[in-house]
Amino acid sequence: MSQLTIFADCNASNALLNTQDAAQIAAELNKVNVRFEQWQASAVINADTSHEDIIAAYSKDIERLKQQGGYQTVDVISLAKGNLNAAELRAKFLFEHTHSEDEVRFFVKGQGLFCLHINDKVYQVLCQQGDLISVPELTPHWFDMGRDPEFTAIRLFNNTEGWVAQSTESEIAKQFPLLDSSS
């Protein structure tokens, strides 16, 4: 289930808010200009569904976002459990960074934890199947896919080169819980 936990950026042990209510998650994130939505597929998605058919199943919402945000490119990325490069892939985004364009992800399957450092707070957003998050350009954040990730996500871009992670040089990401800290 989707979840939002908000912390003061100086206190990772005391949550200011913890909710699994999608409407409240969307409302809280909207206050800091982060889009959170839940989508429904127009067709059945299973392990054999092609990336093209996944995009087609969500085409109505994708086209709406493309028009609203000016996104030019859409793709699907998948990562299966047991990937031998999981630790390396996970480490690529576990540090606080920014991008020069929005980071737009829709989770078709699986989950990921987006941690947004906005003003004096950290917003940890657990996105799961059916969740869309759009992190505005230049928003400091980090992402955790977990120790043994498994997910399929739709990505929207204005410019794929703009999606390179630029480190903020902050150590804040090391102070907050990871996706599977309790496991």
PDB file of C-alpha atoms in Angstrom, residues 9-176:
ATOM      1  CA  ASP A   9      15.145  16.929   8.077  1.00  0.00           C
ATOM      2  CA  CYS A  10      17.037  17.006  11.377  1.00  0.00           C
ATOM      3  CA  ASN A  11      15.117  14.118  13.007  1.00  0.00           C
ATOM      4  CA  ALA A  12      14.840  10.788  11.204  1.00  0.00           C
ATOM      5  CA  SER A  13      13.435   8.994  14.237  1.00  0.00           C
ATOM      6  CA  ASN A  14      10.226  10.981  14.779  1.00  0.00           C
ATOM      7  CA  ALA A  15       7.688  11.102  11.933  1.00  0.00           C
ATOM      8  CA  LEU A  16       5.589  14.258  11.706  1.00  0.00           C
ATOM      9  CA  LEU A  17       3.019  12.431   9.543  1.00  0.00           C
ATOM     10  CA  ASN A  18       2.552   8.844   8.438  1.00  0.00           C
ATOM     11  CA  THR A  19      -0.369   8.002   6.165  1.00  0.00           C
ATOM     12  CA  GLN A  20      -1.482   5.363   3.682  1.00  0.00           C
ATOM     13  CA  ASP A  21      -4.486   7.380   2.512  1.00  0.00           C
ATOM     14  CA  ALA A  22      -3.915   8.130  -1.189  1.00  0.00           C
ATOM     15  CA  ALA A  23      -5.956  11.343  -1.126  1.00  0.00           C
ATOM     16  CA  GLN A  24      -3.993  12.648   1.859  1.00  0.00           C
ATOM     17  CA  ILE A  25      -0.696  11.625   0.228  1.00  0.00           C
ATOM     18  CA  ALA A  26      -1.648  13.539  -2.928  1.00  0.00           C
ATOM     19  CA  ALA A  27      -2.782  16.587  -0.929  1.00  0.00           C
ATOM     20  CA  GLU A  28       0.378  16.741   1.209  1.00  0.00           C
ATOM     21  CA  LEU A  29       2.663  16.326  -1.798  1.00  0.00           C
ATOM     22  CA  ASN A  30       0.687  18.873  -3.800  1.00  0.00           C
ATOM     23  CA  LYS A  31       1.572  21.454  -1.117  1.00  0.00           C
ATOM     24  CA  VAL A  32       5.229  21.085  -2.186  1.00  0.00           C
ATOM     25  CA  ASN A  33       4.467  20.864  -5.946  1.00  0.00           C
ATOM     26  CA  VAL A  34       4.955  17.100  -6.201  1.00  0.00           C
ATOM     27  CA  ARG A  35       2.376  15.208  -8.249  1.00  0.00           C
ATOM     28  CA  PHE A  36       1.021  11.936  -6.860  1.00  0.00           C
ATOM     29  CA  GLU A  37      -1.718  10.038  -8.678  1.00  0.00           C
ATOM     30  CA  GLN A  38      -3.091   6.541  -8.916  1.00  0.00           C
ATOM     31  CA  TRP A  39      -3.873   5.073 -12.332  1.00  0.00           C
ATOM     32  CA  GLN A  40      -5.832   2.076 -13.564  1.00  0.00           C
ATOM     33  CA  ALA A  41      -4.819   0.064 -16.611  1.00  0.00           C
ATOM     34  CA  SER A  42      -7.280  -0.235 -19.496  1.00  0.00           C
ATOM     35  CA  ALA A  43      -6.126  -3.831 -20.081  1.00  0.00           C
ATOM     36  CA  VAL A  44      -4.831  -6.752 -18.036  1.00  0.00           C
ATOM     37  CA  ILE A  45      -1.088  -6.545 -17.334  1.00  0.00           C
ATOM     38  CA  ASN A  46       0.851  -9.723 -16.567  1.00  0.00           C
ATOM     39  CA  ALA A  47       4.435 -10.989 -16.706  1.00  0.00           C
ATOM     40  CA  ASP A  48       4.187 -11.543 -20.462  1.00  0.00           C
ATOM     41  CA  THR A  49       2.817  -8.102 -21.352  1.00  0.00           C
ATOM     42  CA  SER A  50       5.171  -6.271 -23.721  1.00  0.00           C
ATOM     43  CA  HIS A  51       6.450  -2.791 -22.938  1.00  0.00           C
ATOM     44  CA  GLU A  52       4.430  -1.459 -25.884  1.00  0.00           C
ATOM     45  CA  ASP A  53       1.240  -3.025 -24.510  1.00  0.00           C
ATOM     46  CA  ILE A  54       1.979  -1.618 -21.036  1.00  0.00           C
ATOM     47  CA  ILE A  55       2.234   1.874 -22.521  1.00  0.00           C
ATOM     48  CA  ALA A  56      -0.984   1.283 -24.471  1.00  0.00           C
ATOM     49  CA  ALA A  57      -2.797   0.172 -21.286  1.00  0.00           C
ATOM     50  CA  TYR A  58      -2.024   3.522 -19.662  1.00  0.00           C
ATOM     51  CA  SER A  59      -2.111   5.669 -22.821  1.00  0.00           C
ATOM     52  CA  LYS A  60      -4.932   7.958 -21.683  1.00  0.00           C
ATOM     53  CA  ASP A  61      -3.047   9.057 -18.534  1.00  0.00           C
ATOM     54  CA  ILE A  62       0.290   9.153 -20.359  1.00  0.00           C
ATOM     55  CA  GLU A  63      -1.094  11.443 -23.071  1.00  0.00           C
ATOM     56  CA  ARG A  64      -2.651  13.724 -20.432  1.00  0.00           C
ATOM     57  CA  LEU A  65       0.714  14.045 -18.666  1.00  0.00           C
ATOM     58  CA  LYS A  66       2.561  14.597 -21.933  1.00  0.00           C
ATOM     59  CA  GLN A  67       0.223  17.486 -22.756  1.00  0.00           C
ATOM     60  CA  GLN A  68       0.396  18.982 -19.262  1.00  0.00           C
ATOM     61  CA  GLY A  69       4.147  18.592 -18.744  1.00  0.00           C
ATOM     62  CA  GLY A  70       5.522  18.743 -22.264  1.00  0.00           C
ATOM     63  CA  TYR A  71       7.085  15.295 -21.972  1.00  0.00           C
ATOM     64  CA  GLN A  72       8.438  13.957 -25.254  1.00  0.00           C
ATOM     65  CA  THR A  73       9.659  10.441 -24.505  1.00  0.00           C
ATOM     66  CA  VAL A  74       7.993   7.509 -22.747  1.00  0.00           C
ATOM     67  CA  ASP A  75       9.588   4.178 -21.959  1.00  0.00           C
ATOM     68  CA  VAL A  76       9.229   1.191 -19.646  1.00  0.00           C
ATOM     69  CA  ILE A  77      11.960  -0.099 -17.381  1.00  0.00           C
ATOM     70  CA  SER A  78      11.843  -3.482 -15.655  1.00  0.00           C
ATOM     71  CA  LEU A  79      14.037  -5.062 -13.035  1.00  0.00           C
ATOM     72  CA  ALA A  80      13.558  -8.684 -11.959  1.00  0.00           C
ATOM     73  CA  LYS A  81      14.265 -10.167  -8.531  1.00  0.00           C
ATOM     74  CA  GLY A  82      17.651 -11.832  -8.257  1.00  0.00           C
ATOM     75  CA  ASN A  83      19.401  -9.357 -10.559  1.00  0.00           C
ATOM     76  CA  LEU A  84      23.142  -9.816 -10.048  1.00  0.00           C
ATOM     77  CA  ASN A  85      23.691  -6.060 -10.430  1.00  0.00           C
ATOM     78  CA  ALA A  86      21.019  -5.084  -7.865  1.00  0.00           C
ATOM     79  CA  ALA A  87      23.439  -3.653  -5.280  1.00  0.00           C
ATOM     80  CA  GLU A  88      25.209  -1.549  -7.917  1.00  0.00           C
ATOM     81  CA  LEU A  89      21.917  -0.323  -9.411  1.00  0.00           C
ATOM     82  CA  ARG A  90      20.550   0.511  -5.959  1.00  0.00           C
ATOM     83  CA  ALA A  91      23.647   2.517  -5.006  1.00  0.00           C
ATOM     84  CA  LYS A  92      23.313   4.724  -8.110  1.00  0.00           C
ATOM     85  CA  PHE A  93      20.445   6.692  -6.512  1.00  0.00           C
ATOM     86  CA  LEU A  94      20.852   6.265  -2.726  1.00  0.00           C
ATOM     87  CA  PHE A  95      22.550   9.655  -2.362  1.00  0.00           C
ATOM     88  CA  GLU A  96      20.817  13.035  -2.394  1.00  0.00           C
ATOM     89  CA  HIS A  97      20.789  14.393  -5.932  1.00  0.00           C
ATOM     90  CA  THR A  98      18.833  16.532  -8.379  1.00  0.00           C
ATOM     91  CA  HIS A  99      17.959  16.315 -12.061  1.00  0.00           C
ATOM     92  CA  SER A 100      17.615  19.130 -14.586  1.00  0.00           C
ATOM     93  CA  GLU A 101      14.159  17.840 -15.519  1.00  0.00           C
ATOM     94  CA  ASP A 102      11.195  16.301 -13.716  1.00  0.00           C
ATOM     95  CA  GLU A 103      11.537  12.690 -12.610  1.00  0.00           C
ATOM     96  CA  VAL A 104       8.238  11.064 -13.571  1.00  0.00           C
ATOM     97  CA  ARG A 105       7.634   7.430 -12.622  1.00  0.00           C
ATOM     98  CA  PHE A 106       4.551   5.261 -12.718  1.00  0.00           C
ATOM     99  CA  PHE A 107       4.757   1.861 -11.007  1.00  0.00           C
ATOM    100  CA  VAL A 108       3.112  -0.833 -13.112  1.00  0.00           C
ATOM    101  CA  LYS A 109       4.480  -3.503 -10.752  1.00  0.00           C
ATOM    102  CA  GLY A 110       6.608  -3.571  -7.607  1.00  0.00           C
ATOM    103  CA  GLN A 111       7.659  -0.613  -5.518  1.00  0.00           C
ATOM    104  CA  GLY A 112      10.231   2.073  -4.840  1.00  0.00           C
ATOM    105  CA  LEU A 113      10.875   4.634  -2.103  1.00  0.00           C
ATOM    106  CA  PHE A 114      11.311   8.260  -3.145  1.00  0.00           C
ATOM    107  CA  CYS A 115      12.789  10.511  -0.447  1.00  0.00           C
ATOM    108  CA  LEU A 116      12.337  14.206  -1.182  1.00  0.00           C
ATOM    109  CA  HIS A 117      14.249  16.872   0.753  1.00  0.00           C
ATOM    110  CA  ILE A 118      12.115  19.979   0.482  1.00  0.00           C
ATOM    111  CA  ASN A 119      12.651  23.005   2.703  1.00  0.00           C
ATOM    112  CA  ASP A 120      13.268  21.613   6.194  1.00  0.00           C
ATOM    113  CA  LYS A 121      11.455  18.289   5.707  1.00  0.00           C
ATOM    114  CA  VAL A 122      12.027  14.850   4.216  1.00  0.00           C
ATOM    115  CA  TYR A 123       9.021  13.307   2.454  1.00  0.00           C
ATOM    116  CA  GLN A 124       9.387   9.556   2.099  1.00  0.00           C
ATOM    117  CA  VAL A 125       6.937   8.324  -0.530  1.00  0.00           C
ATOM    118  CA  LEU A 126       6.539   4.573  -0.898  1.00  0.00           C
ATOM    119  CA  CYS A 127       5.205   4.119  -4.411  1.00  0.00           C
ATOM    120  CA  GLN A 128       3.672   0.797  -5.329  1.00  0.00           C
ATOM    121  CA  GLN A 129       1.686  -0.696  -8.197  1.00  0.00           C
ATOM    122  CA  GLY A 130      -0.683   1.930  -9.610  1.00  0.00           C
ATOM    123  CA  ASP A 131       1.189   4.963  -8.199  1.00  0.00           C
ATOM    124  CA  LEU A 132       2.585   7.861 -10.194  1.00  0.00           C
ATOM    125  CA  ILE A 133       5.017  10.373  -8.736  1.00  0.00           C
ATOM    126  CA  SER A 134       6.479  13.397 -10.469  1.00  0.00           C
ATOM    127  CA  VAL A 135       9.424  14.971  -8.668  1.00  0.00           C
ATOM    128  CA  PRO A 136       9.970  18.509 -10.003  1.00  0.00           C
ATOM    129  CA  GLU A 137      13.292  19.375 -11.612  1.00  0.00           C
ATOM    130  CA  LEU A 138      16.058  20.455  -9.221  1.00  0.00           C
ATOM    131  CA  THR A 139      14.256  18.953  -6.184  1.00  0.00           C
ATOM    132  CA  PRO A 140      16.840  17.278  -3.910  1.00  0.00           C
ATOM    133  CA  HIS A 141      15.907  13.623  -3.448  1.00  0.00           C
ATOM    134  CA  TRP A 142      17.137  10.062  -3.370  1.00  0.00           C
ATOM    135  CA  PHE A 143      15.551   6.783  -4.424  1.00  0.00           C
ATOM    136  CA  ASP A 144      15.687   3.307  -2.925  1.00  0.00           C
ATOM    137  CA  MET A 145      14.615   0.243  -4.871  1.00  0.00           C
ATOM    138  CA  GLY A 146      15.437  -2.172  -2.020  1.00  0.00           C
ATOM    139  CA  ARG A 147      17.967  -4.984  -1.604  1.00  0.00           C
ATOM    140  CA  ASP A 148      16.377  -7.355  -4.114  1.00  0.00           C
ATOM    141  CA  PRO A 149      14.321  -5.045  -6.321  1.00  0.00           C
ATOM    142  CA  GLU A 150      11.530  -6.094  -8.592  1.00  0.00           C
ATOM    143  CA  PHE A 151       9.551  -3.480 -10.450  1.00  0.00           C
ATOM    144  CA  THR A 152       8.234  -2.333 -13.785  1.00  0.00           C
ATOM    145  CA  ALA A 153       7.838   1.412 -14.234  1.00  0.00           C
ATOM    146  CA  ILE A 154       6.813   3.807 -16.960  1.00  0.00           C
ATOM    147  CA  ARG A 155       9.120   6.824 -17.286  1.00  0.00           C
ATOM    148  CA  LEU A 156       8.361  10.117 -19.004  1.00  0.00           C
ATOM    149  CA  PHE A 157      11.109  12.519 -20.113  1.00  0.00           C
ATOM    150  CA  ASN A 158      11.537  15.903 -21.733  1.00  0.00           C
ATOM    151  CA  ASN A 159      15.175  15.096 -22.383  1.00  0.00           C
ATOM    152  CA  THR A 160      16.739  11.799 -21.286  1.00  0.00           C
ATOM    153  CA  GLU A 161      20.128  13.523 -20.940  1.00  0.00           C
ATOM    154  CA  GLY A 162      18.583  15.837 -18.348  1.00  0.00           C
ATOM    155  CA  TRP A 163      17.911  12.909 -16.090  1.00  0.00           C
ATOM    156  CA  VAL A 164      21.546  12.523 -15.005  1.00  0.00           C
ATOM    157  CA  ALA A 165      21.840  12.548 -11.195  1.00  0.00           C
ATOM    158  CA  GLN A 166      23.739  15.605  -9.915  1.00  0.00           C
ATOM    159  CA  SER A 167      24.885  15.088  -6.322  1.00  0.00           C
ATOM    160  CA  THR A 168      24.067  17.776  -3.754  1.00  0.00           C
ATOM    161  CA  GLU A 169      27.109  16.568  -1.748  1.00  0.00           C
ATOM    162  CA  SER A 170      24.826  16.220   1.301  1.00  0.00           C
ATOM    163  CA  GLU A 171      25.027  13.168   3.580  1.00  0.00           C
ATOM    164  CA  ILE A 172      21.346  13.428   4.579  1.00  0.00           C
ATOM    165  CA  ALA A 173      20.280  10.256   2.753  1.00  0.00           C
ATOM    166  CA  LYS A 174      22.391   8.156   5.138  1.00  0.00           C
ATOM    167  CA  GLN A 175      20.359   9.416   8.122  1.00  0.00           C
ATOM    168  CA  PHE A 176      16.938   8.145   7.011  1.00  0.00           C
TER     169      PHE A 176
END
